[in-house]
Amino acid sequence: MADEKPEPGRRLPRAQRREQILAAATEAFARSGFAATGLDEIATEAGITRMILYRHFDSKTDLYQAVLDRMCARLDAHVEEPVGGFTDASTDGLLQAAVESPAGFRLLFQHALREPEFNERIEKFRGGITAAAYLQISAVVPDAALARWAAQLAPVVAIEAIIAWLDAGQPDPARAAARVRQTVTEVIGAAVSSDVDRTLLHPANVEGPPS
């Protein structure tokens, strides 16, 4: 279920109030960006005063970081293995996290990269995805340079496919995961020779190297 704002104007336990602020801030930051979003705007969206917001977060930077942490925790809850593995389970987990918080997914994978104060962390996160993808893709792509190319591209394609699906109104959700997996398979297929058995390139069959 997508993020929903609790009813404004009533007392909430501290943890619930913090969650309310984070949900509102996620929507506001994804809509206008870090620089253009003011704390007053976030407080209004959350249905609280700026004073209440400051009881939970010291600054806008602190709040933005907490929003990113919240989305990363959501991904961790749904994706037990490295996202770069691109197994059926990891793709399903990515989609579940995106459906729960479309704004958070866009914020993490699109907007935060454009924010100088936060892009280093996101680049490191995406670097981890690429490294995990390479470990698996190199098992079926013998050319190391092509394997690196596919490993760089495959995570981007998967993430952008999910964002495009969100932007299109989440059509045919029952087959969304299969379609995302297909886009990843096509990337890997483009990096291998034509004589390779393409059935081996299904994401569920792309295993890492033996340990």
Coordinates of N, CA and C in Angstrom, one line a residue:
M1 N 0.8 -1.2 0.0 CA 0.0 0.0 0.0 C 0.9 1.2 0.0
A2 N 0.5 2.2 -0.8 CA 1.3 3.4 -0.9 C 1.3 4.2 0.4
D3 N 2.3 5.1 0.6 CA 2.3 5.9 1.8 C 1.0 6.7 2.0
E4 N 0.4 6.7 3.2 CA -0.7 7.5 3.5 C -0.5 8.4 4.7
K5 N -1.0 9.6 4.7 CA -0.8 10.5 5.8 C -1.8 10.2 6.9
P6 N -1.4 10.1 8.1 CA -2.4 9.9 9.2 C -3.2 11.2 9.3
E7 N -4.3 11.0 10.0 CA -5.3 12.1 10.1 C -4.6 13.3 10.9
P8 N -4.6 14.5 10.3 CA -4.0 15.6 11.0 C -4.8 16.1 12.2
G9 N -4.2 16.9 13.0 CA -4.9 17.6 14.1 C -5.2 16.7 15.3
R10 N -4.6 15.6 15.4 CA -4.8 14.8 16.6 C -3.4 14.3 17.1
R11 N -3.4 14.1 18.5 CA -2.2 13.7 19.1 C -1.8 12.3 18.6
L12 N -0.5 12.1 18.4 CA 0.0 10.8 18.0 C 1.2 10.5 18.8
P13 N 1.5 9.2 19.1 CA 2.7 8.8 19.7 C 3.9 9.3 18.9
R14 N 5.0 9.4 19.5 CA 6.2 10.0 18.9 C 6.6 9.3 17.6
A15 N 6.6 8.0 17.7 CA 7.0 7.2 16.5 C 6.0 7.4 15.4
Q16 N 4.7 7.4 15.6 CA 3.8 7.6 14.6 C 3.9 9.0 14.0
R17 N 4.1 10.0 14.9 CA 4.3 11.4 14.4 C 5.5 11.5 13.5
R18 N 6.6 10.8 13.8 CA 7.8 10.9 13.0 C 7.5 10.2 11.7
E19 N 6.8 9.1 11.7 CA 6.4 8.4 10.4 C 5.5 9.3 9.6
Q20 N 4.6 10.1 10.2 CA 3.8 11.0 9.4 C 4.6 12.1 8.8
I21 N 5.6 12.6 9.5 CA 6.5 13.6 8.9 C 7.3 13.1 7.8
L22 N 7.8 11.9 7.9 CA 8.6 11.3 6.9 C 7.8 11.0 5.6
A23 N 6.6 10.5 5.8 CA 5.8 10.3 4.6 C 5.5 11.6 3.9
A24 N 5.2 12.6 4.6 CA 4.9 13.9 4.0 C 6.1 14.5 3.3
A25 N 7.3 14.4 4.0 CA 8.5 14.9 3.4 C 8.9 14.1 2.2
T26 N 8.7 12.8 2.1 CA 9.0 12.0 1.0 C 8.2 12.6 -0.3
E27 N 6.9 12.8 -0.1 CA 6.1 13.3 -1.2 C 6.6 14.7 -1.6
A28 N 6.9 15.6 -0.6 CA 7.3 16.9 -0.9 C 8.6 17.0 -1.6
F29 N 9.6 16.3 -1.1 CA 10.9 16.2 -1.7 C 10.9 15.6 -3.1
A30 N 10.1 14.6 -3.3 CA 10.0 14.0 -4.7 C 9.3 14.9 -5.7
R31 N 8.5 15.7 -5.2 CA 7.7 16.7 -6.0 C 8.6 17.9 -6.4
S32 N 9.3 18.4 -5.5 CA 10.0 19.7 -5.7 C 11.5 19.7 -5.6
G33 N 12.0 18.6 -5.1 CA 13.5 18.6 -4.9 C 13.9 19.1 -3.5
F34 N 15.1 18.9 -3.1 CA 15.6 19.3 -1.8 C 15.6 20.8 -1.7
A35 N 16.3 21.5 -2.6 CA 16.5 22.9 -2.5 C 15.2 23.7 -2.5
A36 N 14.3 23.3 -3.3 CA 13.0 24.1 -3.5 C 11.9 23.7 -2.5
T37 N 12.2 22.8 -1.6 CA 11.2 22.3 -0.6 C 11.5 23.0 0.7
G38 N 10.6 23.7 1.3 CA 10.8 24.3 2.6 C 10.1 23.5 3.7
L39 N 10.6 23.7 4.9 CA 10.1 23.0 6.0 C 8.6 23.3 6.3
D40 N 8.3 24.6 6.0 CA 6.9 25.0 6.2 C 5.9 24.2 5.2
E41 N 6.4 23.9 4.0 CA 5.6 23.1 3.1 C 5.5 21.7 3.6
I42 N 6.5 21.1 4.1 CA 6.4 19.8 4.7 C 5.5 19.7 5.9
A43 N 5.6 20.7 6.7 CA 4.8 20.8 7.9 C 3.3 20.9 7.5
T44 N 3.0 21.7 6.5 CA 1.6 21.8 6.0 C 1.1 20.5 5.4
E45 N 2.0 19.8 4.7 CA 1.6 18.6 4.1 C 1.3 17.5 5.1
A46 N 2.1 17.6 6.2 CA 1.9 16.6 7.3 C 0.8 17.0 8.2
G47 N 0.3 18.2 8.1 CA -0.8 18.7 9.0 C -0.4 19.0 10.4
I48 N 0.8 19.5 10.5 CA 1.4 19.9 11.8 C 2.0 21.3 11.7
T49 N 2.5 21.8 12.8 CA 3.2 23.1 12.8 C 4.7 22.8 12.6
R50 N 5.4 23.9 12.2 CA 6.8 23.8 12.1 C 7.5 23.5 13.4
M51 N 6.9 24.0 14.5 CA 7.5 23.7 15.8 C 7.5 22.2 16.1
I52 N 6.4 21.5 15.8 CA 6.3 20.1 16.0 C 7.3 19.4 15.1
L53 N 7.5 19.8 13.9 CA 8.5 19.2 13.0 C 9.9 19.3 13.6
Y54 N 10.2 20.4 14.2 CA 11.5 20.6 14.8 C 11.7 19.8 16.0
R55 N 10.7 19.3 16.6 CA 10.8 18.4 17.8 C 11.4 17.0 17.3
H56 N 11.3 16.7 16.0 CA 11.7 15.4 15.5 C 12.9 15.5 14.7
F57 N 13.1 16.6 14.0 CA 14.3 16.8 13.1 C 14.9 18.1 13.3
D58 N 16.3 18.1 13.3 CA 17.0 19.3 13.6 C 17.1 20.3 12.4
S59 N 17.0 19.7 11.2 CA 17.2 20.6 10.0 C 16.6 19.9 8.8
K60 N 16.5 20.6 7.7 CA 16.0 20.0 6.5 C 16.9 18.9 6.0
T61 N 18.3 19.1 6.1 CA 19.2 18.1 5.8 C 19.0 16.8 6.6
D62 N 18.8 17.0 7.9 CA 18.6 15.8 8.8 C 17.3 15.1 8.3
L63 N 16.3 15.8 7.9 CA 15.0 15.2 7.5 C 15.2 14.5 6.2
Y64 N 15.9 15.1 5.2 CA 16.1 14.4 3.9 C 16.9 13.1 4.1
Q65 N 17.9 13.2 5.0 CA 18.7 12.0 5.2 C 17.8 10.9 5.8
A66 N 16.9 11.3 6.7 CA 16.0 10.3 7.3 C 15.0 9.7 6.3
V67 N 14.6 10.5 5.4 CA 13.7 10.0 4.3 C 14.5 9.0 3.5
L68 N 15.7 9.2 3.1 CA 16.5 8.2 2.3 C 16.7 7.0 3.2
D69 N 17.0 7.1 4.4 CA 17.2 6.0 5.3 C 16.0 5.1 5.4
R70 N 14.8 5.8 5.4 CA 13.5 5.1 5.5 C 13.3 4.2 4.2
M71 N 13.7 4.8 3.1 CA 13.4 4.1 1.8 C 14.4 2.9 1.7
C72 N 15.7 3.1 2.1 CA 16.7 2.1 2.1 C 16.2 0.9 3.0
A73 N 15.7 1.3 4.2 CA 15.2 0.2 5.1 C 14.0 -0.5 4.5
R74 N 13.2 0.2 3.7 CA 12.1 -0.5 3.0 C 12.6 -1.5 2.0
L75 N 13.6 -1.1 1.2 CA 14.2 -2.0 0.3 C 14.8 -3.2 0.9
D76 N 15.5 -3.0 2.0 CA 16.1 -4.1 2.8 C 15.1 -5.1 3.3
A77 N 13.9 -4.6 3.6 CA 12.9 -5.4 4.1 C 12.3 -6.3 3.0
H78 N 12.3 -5.8 1.8 CA 11.7 -6.6 0.7 C 12.7 -7.4 -0.2
V79 N 14.0 -6.9 -0.1 CA 15.0 -7.6 -1.0 C 16.0 -8.2 0.0
E80 N 15.9 -9.5 0.2 CA 16.8 -10.2 1.1 C 18.2 -10.3 0.6
E81 N 18.4 -10.4 -0.8 CA 19.7 -10.6 -1.4 C 20.0 -9.3 -2.1
P82 N 21.3 -9.2 -2.6 CA 21.6 -7.9 -3.3 C 20.7 -7.7 -4.5
V83 N 20.2 -6.4 -4.6 CA 19.3 -6.1 -5.7 C 19.9 -6.4 -7.0
G84 N 21.3 -6.3 -7.2 CA 21.9 -6.6 -8.4 C 21.8 -8.0 -8.9
G85 N 21.3 -8.9 -8.0 CA 21.2 -10.3 -8.4 C 20.1 -10.5 -9.4
F86 N 19.1 -9.7 -9.4 CA 18.0 -9.8 -10.4 C 17.3 -11.1 -10.5
T87 N 17.2 -11.8 -9.4 CA 16.4 -13.0 -9.3 C 14.9 -12.6 -9.3
D88 N 14.1 -13.6 -9.4 CA 12.6 -13.3 -9.4 C 12.3 -12.6 -8.0
A89 N 12.9 -13.1 -6.9 CA 12.6 -12.6 -5.6 C 13.0 -11.1 -5.5
S90 N 14.2 -10.8 -6.0 CA 14.7 -9.5 -5.8 C 13.9 -8.5 -6.7
T91 N 13.5 -8.9 -7.9 CA 12.7 -8.0 -8.7 C 11.3 -7.8 -8.1
D92 N 10.8 -8.9 -7.5 CA 9.5 -8.7 -6.8 C 9.6 -7.8 -5.6
G93 N 10.8 -7.9 -4.9 CA 11.0 -7.0 -3.8 C 11.1 -5.5 -4.2
L94 N 11.8 -5.3 -5.3 CA 12.0 -3.9 -5.7 C 10.6 -3.3 -6.1
L95 N 9.8 -4.1 -6.7 CA 8.4 -3.7 -7.1 C 7.6 -3.4 -5.9
Q96 N 7.6 -4.3 -4.9 CA 6.9 -4.1 -3.7 C 7.2 -2.9 -3.0
A97 N 8.5 -2.6 -2.9 CA 9.0 -1.3 -2.3 C 8.5 -0.1 -3.0
A98 N 8.5 -0.2 -4.4 CA 8.1 0.9 -5.2 C 6.6 1.1 -5.1
V99 N 5.8 0.1 -5.0 CA 4.4 0.2 -4.8 C 4.0 0.8 -3.5
E100 N 4.8 0.4 -2.5 CA 4.5 0.9 -1.1 C 4.8 2.4 -1.0
S101 N 5.9 2.8 -1.7 CA 6.2 4.2 -1.7 C 6.8 4.7 -3.0
P102 N 5.9 5.0 -4.0 CA 6.4 5.4 -5.3 C 7.3 6.7 -5.2
A103 N 6.9 7.6 -4.4 CA 7.7 8.8 -4.2 C 9.0 8.5 -3.6
G104 N 9.1 7.6 -2.7 CA 10.3 7.2 -2.0 C 11.3 6.5 -3.0
F105 N 10.7 5.7 -3.9 CA 11.5 5.0 -4.9 C 12.1 6.0 -5.9
R106 N 11.3 6.9 -6.3 CA 11.8 7.9 -7.3 C 12.8 8.8 -6.6
L107 N 12.6 9.2 -5.4 CA 13.5 10.0 -4.6 C 14.9 9.4 -4.5
L108 N 14.9 8.1 -4.1 CA 16.1 7.4 -3.9 C 16.9 7.2 -5.2
F109 N 16.2 6.8 -6.3 CA 16.9 6.3 -7.5 C 16.9 7.4 -8.6
Q110 N 16.3 8.5 -8.4 CA 16.3 9.6 -9.4 C 16.8 10.9 -8.8
H111 N 16.0 11.4 -7.8 CA 16.3 12.8 -7.3 C 17.5 12.9 -6.5
A112 N 17.8 12.0 -5.6 CA 18.9 12.1 -4.7 C 20.2 12.2 -5.4
L113 N 20.3 11.6 -6.6 CA 21.6 11.7 -7.4 C 21.9 13.1 -7.8
R114 N 20.8 14.0 -7.9 CA 21.0 15.3 -8.3 C 21.3 16.3 -7.2
E115 N 21.3 15.8 -6.0 CA 21.5 16.6 -4.8 C 23.0 16.5 -4.3
P116 N 23.8 17.5 -4.4 CA 25.2 17.4 -4.1 C 25.5 16.9 -2.7
E117 N 24.6 17.2 -1.8 CA 24.9 16.8 -0.4 C 24.6 15.3 -0.1
F118 N 23.9 14.6 -1.1 CA 23.5 13.2 -0.8 C 23.9 12.3 -1.9
N119 N 24.4 12.8 -3.1 CA 24.6 11.9 -4.2 C 25.8 10.9 -4.0
E120 N 26.8 11.2 -3.1 CA 27.9 10.3 -2.9 C 27.4 9.0 -2.2
R121 N 26.4 9.2 -1.3 CA 25.9 7.9 -0.7 C 25.1 7.1 -1.7
I122 N 24.3 7.8 -2.5 CA 23.5 7.0 -3.5 C 24.4 6.4 -4.6
E123 N 25.5 7.1 -5.0 CA 26.4 6.5 -5.9 C 27.0 5.2 -5.3
K124 N 27.4 5.3 -4.1 CA 27.9 4.1 -3.4 C 26.9 3.0 -3.4
F125 N 25.7 3.3 -3.1 CA 24.6 2.3 -3.1 C 24.5 1.6 -4.4
R126 N 24.4 2.4 -5.5 CA 24.3 1.9 -6.8 C 25.6 1.1 -7.2
G127 N 26.7 1.6 -6.8 CA 27.9 0.8 -7.0 C 27.9 -0.6 -6.5
G128 N 27.3 -0.7 -5.3 CA 27.1 -2.1 -4.7 C 26.2 -2.9 -5.6
I129 N 25.2 -2.3 -6.1 CA 24.3 -3.1 -7.0 C 25.0 -3.6 -8.2
T130 N 25.8 -2.7 -8.8 CA 26.5 -3.0 -10.0 C 27.6 -4.1 -9.8
A131 N 28.2 -4.1 -8.6 CA 29.2 -5.1 -8.3 C 28.5 -6.5 -8.1
A132 N 27.4 -6.5 -7.5 CA 26.6 -7.7 -7.3 C 26.2 -8.2 -8.6
A133 N 25.7 -7.3 -9.5 CA 25.3 -7.8 -10.8 C 26.5 -8.4 -11.6
Y134 N 27.6 -7.8 -11.5 CA 28.8 -8.3 -12.3 C 29.1 -9.7 -11.8
L135 N 29.1 -10.0 -10.5 CA 29.4 -11.3 -10.1 C 28.5 -12.4 -10.7
Q136 N 27.3 -12.1 -11.0 CA 26.4 -13.0 -11.6 C 26.5 -13.0 -13.1
I137 N 26.5 -11.8 -13.7 CA 26.5 -11.7 -15.2 C 27.8 -12.3 -15.7
S138 N 28.9 -12.1 -15.0 CA 30.2 -12.6 -15.6 C 30.2 -14.1 -15.6
A139 N 29.3 -14.8 -15.0 CA 29.2 -16.2 -15.0 C 28.7 -16.7 -16.4
V140 N 28.0 -15.9 -17.1 CA 27.4 -16.2 -18.4 C 27.9 -15.4 -19.6
V141 N 28.6 -14.3 -19.2 CA 29.2 -13.5 -20.3 C 30.7 -13.6 -20.2
P142 N 31.4 -14.3 -21.1 CA 32.8 -14.6 -20.9 C 33.7 -13.4 -21.1
D143 N 33.3 -12.4 -21.9 CA 34.1 -11.3 -22.2 C 33.9 -10.3 -21.0
A144 N 35.1 -10.1 -20.3 CA 35.0 -9.3 -19.0 C 34.5 -7.9 -19.3
A145 N 35.0 -7.3 -20.4 CA 34.5 -5.9 -20.7 C 33.0 -5.8 -20.9
L146 N 32.5 -6.8 -21.7 CA 31.1 -6.8 -22.0 C 30.3 -7.1 -20.7
A147 N 30.8 -8.0 -19.8 CA 30.2 -8.3 -18.6 C 30.1 -7.0 -17.7
R148 N 31.2 -6.2 -17.7 CA 31.1 -5.0 -16.9 C 30.1 -4.0 -17.5
W149 N 30.0 -3.9 -18.8 CA 29.1 -3.1 -19.5 C 27.6 -3.5 -19.1
A150 N 27.3 -4.8 -19.2 CA 26.0 -5.3 -18.9 C 25.7 -5.1 -17.4
A151 N 26.7 -5.2 -16.5 CA 26.5 -5.0 -15.1 C 26.2 -3.6 -14.8
Q152 N 26.8 -2.7 -15.5 CA 26.5 -1.2 -15.3 C 25.1 -0.9 -15.8
L153 N 24.7 -1.5 -16.9 CA 23.4 -1.2 -17.5 C 22.2 -1.9 -16.9
A154 N 22.4 -3.1 -16.6 CA 21.2 -3.9 -16.1 C 20.5 -3.3 -14.9
P155 N 21.2 -2.9 -13.8 CA 20.5 -2.3 -12.7 C 19.7 -1.0 -13.1
V156 N 20.4 -0.2 -14.0 CA 19.7 1.1 -14.4 C 18.5 0.7 -15.2
V157 N 18.5 -0.3 -16.1 CA 17.4 -0.7 -16.9 C 16.2 -1.1 -16.0
A158 N 16.6 -2.0 -15.0 CA 15.6 -2.5 -14.1 C 14.9 -1.4 -13.3
I159 N 15.7 -0.5 -12.7 CA 15.1 0.6 -11.9 C 14.3 1.6 -12.8
E160 N 14.8 1.9 -14.0 CA 14.1 2.8 -14.9 C 12.8 2.1 -15.4
A161 N 12.8 0.8 -15.6 CA 11.6 0.1 -16.0 C 10.5 0.2 -14.9
I162 N 10.9 0.1 -13.7 CA 10.0 0.2 -12.6 C 9.4 1.6 -12.4
I163 N 10.3 2.6 -12.6 CA 9.9 4.0 -12.5 C 8.9 4.3 -13.7
A164 N 9.2 3.8 -14.9 CA 8.3 4.0 -16.0 C 7.0 3.4 -15.8
W165 N 7.0 2.2 -15.1 CA 5.8 1.5 -14.8 C 4.9 2.3 -13.8
L166 N 5.6 2.9 -12.8 CA 4.9 3.7 -11.9 C 4.3 4.9 -12.6
D167 N 5.1 5.6 -13.5 CA 4.6 6.8 -14.2 C 3.4 6.5 -15.1
A168 N 3.4 5.2 -15.6 CA 2.3 4.8 -16.5 C 1.0 4.4 -15.8
G169 N 1.0 4.5 -14.4 CA -0.1 4.2 -13.7 C -0.2 2.7 -13.2
Q170 N 1.0 2.1 -13.1 CA 1.1 0.7 -12.7 C 0.2 -0.3 -13.4
P171 N 0.3 -0.3 -14.8 CA -0.6 -1.2 -15.6 C -0.3 -2.7 -15.4
D172 N -1.3 -3.5 -15.5 CA -1.1 -5.0 -15.4 C -0.2 -5.4 -14.3
P173 N -0.5 -5.1 -13.1 CA 0.5 -5.4 -12.0 C 0.9 -6.8 -11.8
A174 N 0.0 -7.7 -12.2 CA 0.3 -9.2 -12.1 C 1.5 -9.6 -12.9
R175 N 1.8 -8.9 -14.0 CA 2.9 -9.2 -14.9 C 4.0 -8.2 -14.9
A176 N 3.9 -7.3 -14.0 CA 4.9 -6.2 -14.0 C 6.3 -6.8 -13.7
A177 N 6.4 -7.7 -12.7 CA 7.7 -8.3 -12.4 C 8.3 -9.0 -13.6
A178 N 7.5 -9.8 -14.2 CA 8.0 -10.6 -15.4 C 8.5 -9.6 -16.5
R179 N 7.8 -8.5 -16.7 CA 8.3 -7.6 -17.7 C 9.6 -6.9 -17.3
V180 N 9.8 -6.6 -16.1 CA 11.0 -6.0 -15.7 C 12.2 -7.0 -15.8
R181 N 11.9 -8.3 -15.4 CA 12.9 -9.3 -15.6 C 13.3 -9.5 -17.1
Q182 N 12.3 -9.4 -18.0 CA 12.6 -9.5 -19.4 C 13.5 -8.4 -19.9
T183 N 13.3 -7.2 -19.4 CA 14.2 -6.1 -19.8 C 15.7 -6.4 -19.4
V184 N 15.8 -7.0 -18.2 CA 17.2 -7.3 -17.7 C 17.8 -8.4 -18.5
T185 N 17.0 -9.4 -18.8 CA 17.4 -10.5 -19.7 C 17.9 -10.0 -21.0
E186 N 17.2 -9.0 -21.6 CA 17.6 -8.5 -22.9 C 19.0 -7.8 -22.8
V187 N 19.2 -7.1 -21.7 CA 20.5 -6.5 -21.5 C 21.6 -7.5 -21.5
I188 N 21.4 -8.5 -20.7 CA 22.5 -9.6 -20.6 C 22.6 -10.3 -22.0
G189 N 21.5 -10.5 -22.7 CA 21.6 -11.2 -24.0 C 22.3 -10.4 -25.0
A190 N 22.3 -9.1 -24.9 CA 23.0 -8.2 -25.8 C 24.5 -8.3 -25.6
A191 N 24.9 -8.8 -24.5 CA 26.4 -8.9 -24.2 C 27.0 -10.2 -24.5
V192 N 26.2 -11.2 -24.9 CA 26.7 -12.5 -25.2 C 26.7 -12.9 -26.6
S193 N 27.3 -13.9 -27.0 CA 27.3 -14.4 -28.4 C 26.0 -14.9 -28.8
S194 N 25.7 -14.9 -30.1 CA 24.4 -15.4 -30.6 C 24.2 -16.9 -30.4
D195 N 25.3 -17.6 -30.2 CA 25.2 -19.0 -30.1 C 24.9 -19.5 -28.7
V196 N 24.9 -18.6 -27.7 CA 24.6 -18.9 -26.4 C 23.1 -19.3 -26.2
D197 N 22.8 -20.3 -25.5 CA 21.4 -20.7 -25.2 C 20.7 -19.6 -24.4
R198 N 19.8 -18.9 -25.0 CA 19.2 -17.7 -24.3 C 18.3 -18.2 -23.1
T199 N 18.0 -19.4 -23.1 CA 17.2 -19.8 -21.9 C 18.0 -19.8 -20.7
L200 N 19.3 -19.8 -20.8 CA 20.2 -19.7 -19.6 C 20.3 -18.3 -19.1
L201 N 19.8 -17.3 -19.9 CA 19.9 -15.9 -19.4 C 18.7 -15.5 -18.7
H202 N 17.7 -16.3 -18.4 CA 16.6 -15.9 -17.5 C 17.2 -15.5 -16.2
P203 N 16.7 -14.4 -15.6 CA 17.3 -13.9 -14.4 C 17.4 -14.9 -13.3
A204 N 16.4 -15.8 -13.2 CA 16.4 -16.9 -12.1 C 17.5 -17.9 -12.4
N205 N 18.1 -17.9 -13.6 CA 19.1 -18.9 -13.9 C 20.5 -18.3 -13.9
V206 N 20.6 -17.0 -13.8 CA 21.9 -16.4 -13.8 C 22.5 -16.4 -12.4
E207 N 23.3 -17.5 -12.1 CA 23.8 -17.7 -10.8 C 25.2 -17.1 -10.7
G208 N 25.7 -16.8 -9.5 CA 27.0 -16.3 -9.4 C 28.0 -17.4 -9.5
P209 N 29.3 -17.1 -9.6 CA 30.4 -18.0 -9.7 C 30.5 -19.0 -8.6
P210 N 31.0 -20.2 -8.7 CA 31.1 -21.1 -7.6 C 31.9 -20.6 -6.5
S211 N 31.6 -20.9 -5.3 CA 32.4 -20.4 -4.2 C 33.4 -21.4 -3.8

